[in-house]
Structures are given as C-alpha cells and as structure tokens.
Coordinates of C-alpha atoms in Angstrom, one line a residue:
X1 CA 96.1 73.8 156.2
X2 CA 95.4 75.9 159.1
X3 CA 91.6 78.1 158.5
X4 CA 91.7 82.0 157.5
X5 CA 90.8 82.8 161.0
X6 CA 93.7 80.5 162.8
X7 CA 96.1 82.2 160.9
X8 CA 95.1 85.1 161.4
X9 CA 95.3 84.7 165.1
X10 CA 98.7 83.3 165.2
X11 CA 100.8 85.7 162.7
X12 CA 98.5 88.9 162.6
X13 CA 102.2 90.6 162.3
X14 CA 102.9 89.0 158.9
X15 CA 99.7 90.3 157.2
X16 CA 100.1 94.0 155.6
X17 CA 97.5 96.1 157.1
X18 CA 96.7 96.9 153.4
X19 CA 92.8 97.7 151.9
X20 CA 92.2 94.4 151.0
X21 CA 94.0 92.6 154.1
X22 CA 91.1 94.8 156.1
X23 CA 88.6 93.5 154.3
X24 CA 89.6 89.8 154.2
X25 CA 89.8 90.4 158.3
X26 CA 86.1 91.8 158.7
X27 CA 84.8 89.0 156.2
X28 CA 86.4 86.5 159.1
X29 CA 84.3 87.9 161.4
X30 CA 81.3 88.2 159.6
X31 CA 79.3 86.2 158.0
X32 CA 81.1 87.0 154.4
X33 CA 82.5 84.2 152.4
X34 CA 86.3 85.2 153.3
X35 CA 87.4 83.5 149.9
X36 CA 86.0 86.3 147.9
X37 CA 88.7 87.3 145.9
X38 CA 88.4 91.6 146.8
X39 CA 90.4 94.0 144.2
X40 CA 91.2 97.2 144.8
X41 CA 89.8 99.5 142.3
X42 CA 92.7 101.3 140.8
X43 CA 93.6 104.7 139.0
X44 CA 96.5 106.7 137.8
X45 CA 97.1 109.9 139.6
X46 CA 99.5 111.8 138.2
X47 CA 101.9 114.4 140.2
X48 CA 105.4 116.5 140.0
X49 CA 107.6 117.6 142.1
X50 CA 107.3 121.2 143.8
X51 CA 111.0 121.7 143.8
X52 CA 113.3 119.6 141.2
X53 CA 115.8 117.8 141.7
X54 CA 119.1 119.2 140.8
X55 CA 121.5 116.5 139.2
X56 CA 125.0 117.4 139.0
X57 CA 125.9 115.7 135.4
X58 CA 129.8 116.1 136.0
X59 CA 132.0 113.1 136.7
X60 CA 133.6 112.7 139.6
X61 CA 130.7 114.3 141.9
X62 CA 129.3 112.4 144.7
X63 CA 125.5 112.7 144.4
X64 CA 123.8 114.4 147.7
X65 CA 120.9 112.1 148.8
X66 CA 117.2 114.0 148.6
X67 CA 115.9 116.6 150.6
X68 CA 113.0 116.9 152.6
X69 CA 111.6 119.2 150.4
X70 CA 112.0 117.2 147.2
X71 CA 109.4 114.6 148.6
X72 CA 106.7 117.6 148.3
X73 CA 104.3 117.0 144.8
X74 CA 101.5 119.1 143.6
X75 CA 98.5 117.7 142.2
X76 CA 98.8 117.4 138.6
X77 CA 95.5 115.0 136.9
X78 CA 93.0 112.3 138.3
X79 CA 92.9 110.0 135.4
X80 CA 89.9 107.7 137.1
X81 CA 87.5 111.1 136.9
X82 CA 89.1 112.5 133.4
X83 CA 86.4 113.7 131.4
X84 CA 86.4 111.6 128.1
X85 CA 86.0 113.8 124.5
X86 CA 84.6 110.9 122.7
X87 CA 81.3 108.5 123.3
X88 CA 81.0 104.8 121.5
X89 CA 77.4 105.0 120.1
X90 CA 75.7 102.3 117.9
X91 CA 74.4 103.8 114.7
X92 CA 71.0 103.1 114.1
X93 CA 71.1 104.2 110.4
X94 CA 74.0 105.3 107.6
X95 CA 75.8 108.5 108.4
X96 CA 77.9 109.9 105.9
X97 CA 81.1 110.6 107.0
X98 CA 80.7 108.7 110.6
X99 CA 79.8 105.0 109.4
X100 CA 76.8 102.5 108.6
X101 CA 73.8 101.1 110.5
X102 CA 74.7 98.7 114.0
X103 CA 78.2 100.2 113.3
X104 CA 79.9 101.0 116.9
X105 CA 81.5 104.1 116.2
X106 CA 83.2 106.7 118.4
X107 CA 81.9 110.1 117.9
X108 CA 82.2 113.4 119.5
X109 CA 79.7 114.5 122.3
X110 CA 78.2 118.1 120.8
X111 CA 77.7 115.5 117.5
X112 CA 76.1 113.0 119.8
X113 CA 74.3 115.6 121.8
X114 CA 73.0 118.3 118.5
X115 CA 72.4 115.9 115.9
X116 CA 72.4 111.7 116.5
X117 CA 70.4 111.5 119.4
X118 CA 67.5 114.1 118.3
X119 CA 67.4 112.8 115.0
X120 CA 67.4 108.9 116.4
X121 CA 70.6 108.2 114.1
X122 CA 72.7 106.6 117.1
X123 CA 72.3 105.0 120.8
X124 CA 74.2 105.0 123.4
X125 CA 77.1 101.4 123.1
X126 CA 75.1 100.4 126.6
X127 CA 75.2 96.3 127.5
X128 CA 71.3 96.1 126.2
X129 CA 72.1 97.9 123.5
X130 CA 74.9 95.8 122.4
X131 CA 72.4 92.9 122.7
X132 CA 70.0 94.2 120.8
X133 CA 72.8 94.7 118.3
X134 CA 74.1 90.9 118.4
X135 CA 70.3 90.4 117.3
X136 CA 70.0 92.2 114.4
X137 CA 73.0 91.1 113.1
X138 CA 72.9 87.5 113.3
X139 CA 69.1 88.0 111.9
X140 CA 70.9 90.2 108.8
X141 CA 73.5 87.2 108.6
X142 CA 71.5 85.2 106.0
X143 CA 70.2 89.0 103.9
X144 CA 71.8 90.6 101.4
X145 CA 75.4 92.0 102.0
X146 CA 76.2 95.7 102.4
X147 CA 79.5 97.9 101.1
X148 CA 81.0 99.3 103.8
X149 CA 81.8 103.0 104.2
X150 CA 84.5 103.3 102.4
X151 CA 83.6 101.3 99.5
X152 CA 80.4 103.5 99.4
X153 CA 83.0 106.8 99.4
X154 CA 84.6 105.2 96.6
X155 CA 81.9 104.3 94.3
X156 CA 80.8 107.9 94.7
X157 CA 84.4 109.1 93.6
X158 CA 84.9 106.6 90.4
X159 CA 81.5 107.6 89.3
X160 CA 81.6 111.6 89.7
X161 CA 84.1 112.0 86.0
X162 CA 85.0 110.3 83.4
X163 CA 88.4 107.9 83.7
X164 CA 90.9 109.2 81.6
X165 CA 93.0 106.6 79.8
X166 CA 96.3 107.4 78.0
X167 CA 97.8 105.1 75.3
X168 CA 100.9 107.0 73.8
X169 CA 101.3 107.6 70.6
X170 CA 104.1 105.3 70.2
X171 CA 102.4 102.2 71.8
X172 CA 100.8 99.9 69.2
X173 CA 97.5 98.6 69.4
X174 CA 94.5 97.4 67.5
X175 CA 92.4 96.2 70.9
X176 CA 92.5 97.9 74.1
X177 CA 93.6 95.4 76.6
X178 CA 92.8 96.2 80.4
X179 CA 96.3 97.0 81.6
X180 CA 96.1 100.5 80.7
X181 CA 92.6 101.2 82.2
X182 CA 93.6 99.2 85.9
X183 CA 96.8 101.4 85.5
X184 CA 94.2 104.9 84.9
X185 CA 92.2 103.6 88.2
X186 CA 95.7 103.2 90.0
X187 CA 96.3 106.7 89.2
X188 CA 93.0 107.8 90.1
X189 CA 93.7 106.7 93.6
X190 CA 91.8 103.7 93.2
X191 CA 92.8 100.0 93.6
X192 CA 90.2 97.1 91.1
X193 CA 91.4 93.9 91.0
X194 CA 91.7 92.7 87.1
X195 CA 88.8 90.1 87.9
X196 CA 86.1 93.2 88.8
X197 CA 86.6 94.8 85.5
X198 CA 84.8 94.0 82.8
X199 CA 85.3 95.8 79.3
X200 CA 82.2 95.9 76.4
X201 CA 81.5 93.3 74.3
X202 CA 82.6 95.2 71.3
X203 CA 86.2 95.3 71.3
X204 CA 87.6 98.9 71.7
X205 CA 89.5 99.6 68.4
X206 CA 90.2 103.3 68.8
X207 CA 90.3 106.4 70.8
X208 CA 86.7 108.0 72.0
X209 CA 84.6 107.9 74.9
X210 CA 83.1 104.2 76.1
X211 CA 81.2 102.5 78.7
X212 CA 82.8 100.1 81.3
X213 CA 81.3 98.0 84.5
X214 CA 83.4 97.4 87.4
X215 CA 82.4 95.2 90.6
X216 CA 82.8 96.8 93.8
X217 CA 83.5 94.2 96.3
X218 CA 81.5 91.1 94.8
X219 CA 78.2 92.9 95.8
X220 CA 77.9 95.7 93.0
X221 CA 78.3 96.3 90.0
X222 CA 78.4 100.1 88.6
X223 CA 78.9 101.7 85.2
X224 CA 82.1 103.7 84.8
X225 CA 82.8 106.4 81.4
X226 CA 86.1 105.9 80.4
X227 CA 88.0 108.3 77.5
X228 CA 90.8 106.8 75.7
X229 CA 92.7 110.1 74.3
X230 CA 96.4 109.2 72.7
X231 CA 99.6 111.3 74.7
X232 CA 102.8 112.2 73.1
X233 CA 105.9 110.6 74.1
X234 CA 107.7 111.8 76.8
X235 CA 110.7 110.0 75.8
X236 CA 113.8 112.6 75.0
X237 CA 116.1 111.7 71.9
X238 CA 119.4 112.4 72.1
X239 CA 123.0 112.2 69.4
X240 CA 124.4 109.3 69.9
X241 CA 127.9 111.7 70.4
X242 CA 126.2 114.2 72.6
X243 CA 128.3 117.8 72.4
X244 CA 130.2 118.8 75.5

C-alpha cells in the first residue's frame, strides 16, 4: 500500500480539491499525523428561489429546461447561528410547575434569566454540572425515594375535596366493596390501582361521609374523605307494546 504522500504525488487529479482533501494535503507536509480523521463542521442553510419555476401541469407539454435566472436564491435562515428559545438547566431545588431537584429540565430564558438563576433554583446543564449531578444522585441511590412531579400534582388534587361516590338506588348492598370508589377516582380523572386502596377497618354499611387511605406510588400513603350519597336510576321504563 503505497504512503499518503506517494499517492498523492502520482494521481493528484483523482483527489477532489474539497475542505478536507486540503487539509489531509497540508498534514502531508507537515508535521500532522495525516490519519487524523478531519470533519467538516456542518449546518443547514436554508434558501428560495428569487423567481419560481413555472411548471406547466398539462399533458402533452414538453417541459423547457431552467433559466439562468432560476439558479438565483435569496437568503432565507442560518440554522448553525439560530437563536434557541429554550435553555436545559439542572434544578437545584423543587419548582412547582417546572420539575424536581437534579431534574434536567428545559425552561424558557426570561424564566432562567428573572427568576432561577437569582434565586439559585437552577444551573446551567454544563459538562461539570452534569457531573456534579451523576454525584448526587448515585449518593441519593441508597436514601429515601421521592414522587415525581406529577404524582406530587396529583396528591394535591385527590386531597383538595371530598370523593364523591354514587351507589344507585337500585344496587343492593349491605358492605361497600371498592369497585365503586376506584370507579369515583376513575371519574375524578384519577387512575389507583385496587392494591393502593385501602378502606377502614369498620366495614361501611351505609351512606355518609368516611375516611379512606390510598398509596401513591409505594412511597406515600395519604388520607382521602370520601361521601357515599345514593343516585336515582337513570334507567327509562317503557310498555312492553310502545304506542306509535
């Protein structure tokens, strides 16, 4: 196999004169390792033509080849220098509404610039930042677990009112099982597993207002209010020979 600089000598006419055929050439004759691999850094620049191109859409027509003038663009957007809107910060403590500590979060830059950054709630996503980061949380691996965001948002919600259960009136019961109170949280918006629900000791016999627990994600356990109220029926009766 021949050396970079003996081919180079012998078929100069093959290589492309391209940015990184120029550079493999001037590591030859320096003192460069030439079997550096050298990538062109690359960007989307986008254009449009200054005059369209008219396309003749009925059959039969022979289509005219381009114009000088179609080969004219205007300058349109330099994707490598596009300013970005959003900013990937660490969180360095629980924000509502944004997300929890050592989470890596996108956020706006007025919210980055007004109100995480002079209050020390977030940090720039920066490599030694991101360390740092791996840190904590492998030392927060053997602690105590933590609800996420959302399961914070929705202990909030099933504990600001009362669940409202509703047995109709022409359902028999003497205890109240826990189909109709998962079926009340479904309805509320809210998904719980029939293993995070537990109901009182004392059986519930009868309609009123009671106290159950429920189990957010294996970590928590919170108190929820129930009220079982009876509904009428919504069940229409009609003659069995129906007029007209």
């Amino acid at each position: 196999m021949l050396p970079v600089r003996a081919f180079t000598e012998l078929v100069p006419h093959m290589i492309p004169r391209t940015g990184c055929s120029i550079l493999m050439s001037r590591a030859v004759d320096s003192a460069i390792n030439p079997c550096i691999h050298y990538q062109q850094r690359r960007g989307v620049v986008v254009l449009k033509r200054k005059y369209p191109v008219k396309v003749k859409r009925h059959p039969g027509l022979k289509f005219k080849p381009f114009l000088e003038e179609h080969f004219v663009y205007e300058f349109v957007e330099d994707t490598q220098h596009k300013t970005k809107k959003t900013v990937k910060v660490i969180l360095l403590e629980d924000v509502p509404g944004v997300g929890l500590k050592d989470d890596i979060v996108a956020v706006k830059k007025g919210l980055l610039r007004n109100t995480l950054i002079p209050e020390g709630l977030a940090d720039y996503a920066s490599p030694e930042n991101l360390e740092g980061r791996a840190i904590r949380l492998q030392q927060q691996a053997s602690g105590p677990k933590r609800l996420s965001l959302l399961a914070q948002e929705t202990t909030e919600h099933i504990k600001s009112k009362p669940l409202r259960v509703e047995i109709h009136e022409d359902v028999e019961w003497e205890v109240l099982p826990k189909d109709p109170v998962l079926l009340a949280f479904k309805r509320d918006g809210v998904s719980v597993p029939d293993h995070a629900l537990s109901l009182p000791d004392d059986p519930i016999t009868e309609f009123g207002t009671y106290q159950i627990s429920v189990t957010i994600n294996g970590i928590t356990t919170i108190p929820v209010e129930i009220q079982v109220v009876k509904v009428e029926s919504t069940k229409k009766e009609y003659d069995s020979d129906p007029e007209g």
